[in-house]
Amino acid sequence: MVLDLEQLLDLYRDMWLVRAFEFGLEREFKKGTVPGMLHIGVGQEATQAALAAHLEPTDCFFPDHRCHGLNALAQEKHAGSGQRIMAELFGRATGVCGGKGGSLHSADPAVGNFGDNAVEGSFMATVLGVALAWKMRRQARVACCVIGDGTVGRGEFHESLNLAATWQLPVLYACVNNGYAISTAVGASHASANIVDLARGYGLPCVQVDGNEIELAYAAVAQAVGHIRAGRGPYFLEFKTWRWQGIFSGEFRPPEEVKYWKEEHDPLKLARQKILATGRAAEAAVDQIEADTKAQIERWIQFALASPMPGAEKATANVYVGWEVASR
Amino acid sequence: MTAPTAPARTRTFVQALTEALEVTMAEDENVYLLGEDIGKMGGDFGVTRGLFEKYGAERVRDTPLSEAAIIGTAVGSAMVGMRPVAEIMFADFLGECYDQLVNNAAKLHYMFDGQFKAPIVVRTACGGGFGGGPHHSQSVEGWFLNVPGLVIVGPATPADAKGLLVASIEDDNPVLFLEHKALYRVKGSVPEGKYTVPLRQAAVARPGRDLTIVAYLKMTHEALAAAEVLAKEGIEAEVIDLRTLRPWDTDTVLGSVRRTGRAVVASEAPRMGGLGADVSATIAEECWADLKAPVGRVGALDTPIPFSLVLEKLILPGKDQIVQAARQVLGVRPAA
Ligand SMILES: Cc1ncc(C[n+]2csc(CCOP(=O)(O)OP(=O)(O)O)c2C)c(N)n1
Ligand SMILES: [Mg+2]
């Protein structure tokens, strides 16, 4: 699939929105305005943009800890309120979960975001149920879960692939293979460094793609989503990519590896080159996209910082449906 | 609560459960069942027998030995409006899906601030006394007691089993529904048709004025047998069957203890960290002025459950231990 310039520019904007989001968030985290833990997805923007481009609000996705980008894109595209993902990360009342979920548990069913589960991979079991319900109701929807390479070690990975294949469920597995789980290289902890090798035995289509080439990632998702919507069962996609973030801070990976991914195979640089190579986009206009998204993210951050903290009544709200829990 | 409108007949505990599934499946097409060998075979204990023939493989769904996927599937489908009833063959296997229940089902509603519900029911066979050994006999409610968001139900009679199961399926919260294996063949009067027994409401299984015995599941029957023995000694014990174990019915229990001034709490689980600990601590906190003696607590010895029936009998508590605890709380010697 070759994307036209219009599509390329849209995706480039989405990718920049993700990068600006993550860098803005990291800056605020270092200042201490963002509580908790932070896993930023810089370097993986193309996979996030490719998924966001194809998932409808009536589909669902279970984002993992490195999916702020996908969450923000879905929120912005389908509800025009990307700033509410930002506010959630700041623990504010205006966040998508009123500040009770944070980075690791943001959800908004209205845009198809079914929430992260910070116990990595647990939602690989949950996604089966959504897919089963839709299949039972003959609804041609896609139930997607985004997992990292490290998450493949969970038992749920195997339980999930087995059942999705056996029951022919409309599940899209989007595996973001960035080479490491915290500090452990994928090949050091799995029987194959290529996750598709582990998935193939379950008999579903398994495709590996360069996750930093937006055109390839986009086309791969289009193919997978088409397959699932046509009622042909689950689909496994592995995006080969790399995250800029080391283990929280510090760099443990070889310098030549870092150089390759950051300088030669950066998804944004690659996309920019592609756009300019068409000869139909002015460099200044392309640079403007970067500046615009950065400004947009600053507005989101301001929105988050200006938002109220959750009220005390929220502490005991929604533990049970219909039953109150004692407050202090 | 919807009270029964039809006459009662005699049914086993298992049949009562089957009827609960049947009446809810007939009424609501979102109710479906999943678990190991629950289809044609009707489950290890026969609770789903006949439902596969009636509702087919879509709604009575056999699964592989994937307990996490069973509960995950239940939760995911509940997030989009289904009412799944999952069967985990033995409660001892809840460890395999502990995360799904504790970190997912129980927290969904809270952490996403009310945007999702997880109205699932997880039925499972618990309890010992039949030589099931260390991995098929445990009383597991203690594993789940400090999990906000989860409801734990444990019926003692066939009529309650049916009414509580219907209520659990209709409830919007995740319910862990414990079925004691020793009760499966117990018979009782069960109303026909659909009715519910309310969650969070204990039952007074036997009224009395001298002391309160709080029990649940099989221990309710042991407590009733103990009350018979005590009655012969002129002691009138009130037996309270908790029915819902989390959150439990403090009003009924504390009201009774305020009247009797004495309490024994009986559970089949080891005492450490068990429901008996929470009930007796709450009684001590709330009824101190009314208590005439420290609360008595009956439970299993602090061991895993051995295979040998002789040893198992030594470990698990029963009528005799309850009688003994009651006498101690009353400060009376056994009748000669
Ligand atoms: C079940 C579970 N085990 C461990 C962790 C701690 N943990 C958080 S992220 C992570 C690594 C995940 O690696 P991967 O899936 O490759 O995602 P990446 O961070 O590389 O995007 C670990 C071990 C967890 N959250 N859940
Ligand atoms: Mg990784």
mmCIF file of N, CA, C and O in Angstrom, chain A residues 47-82:
data_model
loop_
_atom_site.group_PDB
_atom_site.id
_atom_site.type_symbol
_atom_site.label_atom_id
_atom_site.label_comp_id
_atom_site.label_asym_id
_atom_site.label_seq_id
_atom_site.Cartn_x
_atom_site.Cartn_y
_atom_site.Cartn_z
ATOM 1 N N THR A 47 3.683 2.841 15.381
ATOM 2 C CA THR A 47 2.734 1.757 15.699
ATOM 3 C C THR A 47 1.464 2.342 16.308
ATOM 4 O O THR A 47 0.358 1.913 15.998
ATOM 5 N N GLN A 48 1.644 3.349 17.154
ATOM 6 C CA GLN A 48 0.486 3.956 17.815
ATOM 7 C C GLN A 48 -0.405 4.644 16.789
ATOM 8 O O GLN A 48 -1.630 4.503 16.817
ATOM 9 N N ALA A 49 0.221 5.379 15.882
ATOM 10 C CA ALA A 49 -0.548 6.109 14.868
ATOM 11 C C ALA A 49 -1.234 5.134 13.909
ATOM 12 O O ALA A 49 -2.380 5.358 13.505
ATOM 13 N N ALA A 50 -0.552 4.060 13.551
ATOM 14 C CA ALA A 50 -1.139 3.087 12.616
ATOM 15 C C ALA A 50 -2.363 2.423 13.241
ATOM 16 O O ALA A 50 -3.388 2.233 12.587
ATOM 17 N N LEU A 51 -2.267 2.073 14.521
ATOM 18 C CA LEU A 51 -3.420 1.451 15.196
ATOM 19 C C LEU A 51 -4.565 2.450 15.319
ATOM 20 O O LEU A 51 -5.714 2.149 15.004
ATOM 21 N N ALA A 52 -4.227 3.650 15.766
ATOM 22 C CA ALA A 52 -5.272 4.666 15.963
ATOM 23 C C ALA A 52 -5.994 4.984 14.658
ATOM 24 O O ALA A 52 -7.178 5.310 14.663
ATOM 25 N N ALA A 53 -5.285 4.863 13.546
ATOM 26 C CA ALA A 53 -5.892 5.203 12.256
ATOM 27 C C ALA A 53 -6.978 4.211 11.857
ATOM 28 O O ALA A 53 -7.863 4.541 11.080
ATOM 29 N N HIS A 54 -6.912 2.990 12.379
ATOM 30 C CA HIS A 54 -7.849 1.964 11.928
ATOM 31 C C HIS A 54 -8.901 1.552 12.941
ATOM 32 O O HIS A 54 -9.872 0.891 12.586
ATOM 33 N N LEU A 55 -8.697 1.872 14.201
ATOM 34 C CA LEU A 55 -9.659 1.431 15.214
ATOM 35 C C LEU A 55 -10.793 2.442 15.327
ATOM 36 O O LEU A 55 -10.558 3.640 15.501
ATOM 37 N N GLU A 56 -11.999 1.951 15.204
ATOM 38 C CA GLU A 56 -13.189 2.805 15.313
ATOM 39 C C GLU A 56 -13.601 2.891 16.788
ATOM 40 O O GLU A 56 -13.250 2.018 17.578
ATOM 41 N N PRO A 57 -14.382 3.901 17.121
ATOM 42 C CA PRO A 57 -14.833 3.979 18.523
ATOM 43 C C PRO A 57 -15.722 2.802 18.923
ATOM 44 O O PRO A 57 -15.855 2.506 20.110
ATOM 45 N N THR A 58 -16.304 2.130 17.947
ATOM 46 C CA THR A 58 -17.123 0.946 18.261
ATOM 47 C C THR A 58 -16.270 -0.311 18.392
ATOM 48 O O THR A 58 -16.762 -1.357 18.799
ATOM 49 N N ASP A 59 -14.992 -0.247 17.984
ATOM 50 C CA ASP A 59 -14.060 -1.341 18.275
ATOM 51 C C ASP A 59 -13.589 -1.169 19.711
ATOM 52 O O ASP A 59 -14.057 -0.280 20.426
ATOM 53 N N CYS A 60 -12.655 -1.981 20.133
ATOM 54 C CA CYS A 60 -12.047 -1.687 21.427
ATOM 55 C C CYS A 60 -10.565 -1.957 21.358
ATOM 56 O O CYS A 60 -10.092 -2.717 20.520
ATOM 57 N N PHE A 61 -9.835 -1.294 22.219
ATOM 58 C CA PHE A 61 -8.421 -1.644 22.394
ATOM 59 C C PHE A 61 -8.077 -1.623 23.872
ATOM 60 O O PHE A 61 -8.632 -0.838 24.643
ATOM 61 N N PHE A 62 -7.220 -2.545 24.248
ATOM 62 C CA PHE A 62 -6.662 -2.574 25.595
ATOM 63 C C PHE A 62 -5.224 -2.080 25.463
ATOM 64 O O PHE A 62 -4.379 -2.777 24.921
ATOM 65 N N PRO A 63 -4.955 -0.851 25.911
ATOM 66 C CA PRO A 63 -3.617 -0.292 25.753
ATOM 67 C C PRO A 63 -2.688 -0.788 26.844
ATOM 68 O O PRO A 63 -3.140 -1.051 27.962
ATOM 69 N N ASP A 64 -1.391 -0.911 26.556
ATOM 70 C CA ASP A 64 -0.484 -1.267 27.649
ATOM 71 C C ASP A 64 0.150 0.001 28.227
ATOM 72 O O ASP A 64 -0.257 1.125 27.903
ATOM 73 N N HIS A 65 1.129 -0.192 29.098
ATOM 74 C CA HIS A 65 1.697 0.927 29.857
ATOM 75 C C HIS A 65 2.398 1.955 28.977
ATOM 76 O O HIS A 65 2.667 3.060 29.416
ATOM 77 N N ARG A 66 2.732 1.567 27.747
ATOM 78 C CA ARG A 66 3.480 2.489 26.880
ATOM 79 C C ARG A 66 2.585 3.081 25.787
ATOM 80 O O ARG A 66 3.069 3.500 24.745
ATOM 81 N N CYS A 67 1.290 3.098 26.036
ATOM 82 C CA CYS A 67 0.319 3.500 25.006
ATOM 83 C C CYS A 67 -0.349 4.842 25.264
ATOM 84 O O CYS A 67 -1.467 5.062 24.808
ATOM 85 N N HIS A 68 0.326 5.751 25.968
ATOM 86 C CA HIS A 68 -0.302 7.074 26.127
ATOM 87 C C HIS A 68 -0.669 7.634 24.764
ATOM 88 O O HIS A 68 -1.681 8.307 24.609
ATOM 89 N N GLY A 69 0.186 7.373 23.792
ATOM 90 C CA GLY A 69 -0.007 7.920 22.454
ATOM 91 C C GLY A 69 -1.302 7.434 21.835
ATOM 92 O O GLY A 69 -2.109 8.224 21.339
ATOM 93 N N LEU A 70 -1.504 6.136 21.872
ATOM 94 C CA LEU A 70 -2.733 5.565 21.312
ATOM 95 C C LEU A 70 -3.950 6.095 22.066
ATOM 96 O O LEU A 70 -4.955 6.469 21.464
ATOM 97 N N ASN A 71 -3.835 6.145 23.381
ATOM 98 C CA ASN A 71 -4.948 6.662 24.195
ATOM 99 C C ASN A 71 -5.291 8.098 23.794
ATOM 100 O O ASN A 71 -6.458 8.445 23.614
ATOM 101 N N ALA A 72 -4.258 8.914 23.666
ATOM 102 C CA ALA A 72 -4.491 10.329 23.351
ATOM 103 C C ALA A 72 -5.050 10.483 21.942
ATOM 104 O O ALA A 72 -5.956 11.283 21.719
ATOM 105 N N LEU A 73 -4.527 9.716 21.005
ATOM 106 C CA LEU A 73 -5.011 9.825 19.626
ATOM 107 C C LEU A 73 -6.477 9.414 19.530
ATOM 108 O O LEU A 73 -7.284 10.087 18.886
ATOM 109 N N ALA A 74 -6.828 8.301 20.179
ATOM 110 C CA ALA A 74 -8.220 7.841 20.134
ATOM 111 C C ALA A 74 -9.128 8.871 20.792
ATOM 112 O O ALA A 74 -10.209 9.198 20.291
ATOM 113 N N GLN A 75 -8.669 9.408 21.916
ATOM 114 C CA GLN A 75 -9.470 10.382 22.652
ATOM 115 C C GLN A 75 -9.687 11.636 21.812
ATOM 116 O O GLN A 75 -10.784 12.193 21.771
ATOM 117 N N GLU A 76 -8.638 12.064 21.141
ATOM 118 C CA GLU A 76 -8.701 13.287 20.336
ATOM 119 C C GLU A 76 -9.541 13.072 19.071
ATOM 120 O O GLU A 76 -10.402 13.875 18.747
ATOM 121 N N LYS A 77 -9.290 11.939 18.389
ATOM 122 C CA LYS A 77 -10.011 11.653 17.142
ATOM 123 C C LYS A 77 -11.505 11.471 17.367
ATOM 124 O O LYS A 77 -12.316 11.981 16.623
ATOM 125 N N HIS A 78 -11.839 10.679 18.385
ATOM 126 C CA HIS A 78 -13.239 10.264 18.522
ATOM 127 C C HIS A 78 -14.044 11.145 19.469
ATOM 128 O O HIS A 78 -15.259 11.122 19.443
ATOM 129 N N ALA A 79 -13.369 11.885 20.344
ATOM 130 C CA ALA A 79 -14.122 12.709 21.290
ATOM 131 C C ALA A 79 -13.619 14.153 21.326
ATOM 132 O O ALA A 79 -14.182 14.983 22.041
ATOM 133 N N GLY A 80 -12.540 14.425 20.586
ATOM 134 C CA GLY A 80 -12.001 15.787 20.584
ATOM 135 C C GLY A 80 -11.501 16.238 21.944
ATOM 136 O O GLY A 80 -11.489 17.416 22.266
ATOM 137 N N SER A 81 -11.100 15.262 22.771
ATOM 138 C CA SER A 81 -10.714 15.627 24.147
ATOM 139 C C SER A 81 -9.430 14.922 24.594
ATOM 140 O O SER A 81 -9.363 14.343 25.677
ATOM 141 N N GLY A 82 -8.410 15.006 23.748
ATOM 142 C CA GLY A 82 -7.115 14.401 24.096
ATOM 143 C C GLY A 82 -6.558 14.922 25.415
ATOM 144 O O GLY A 82 -5.832 14.212 26.119
#
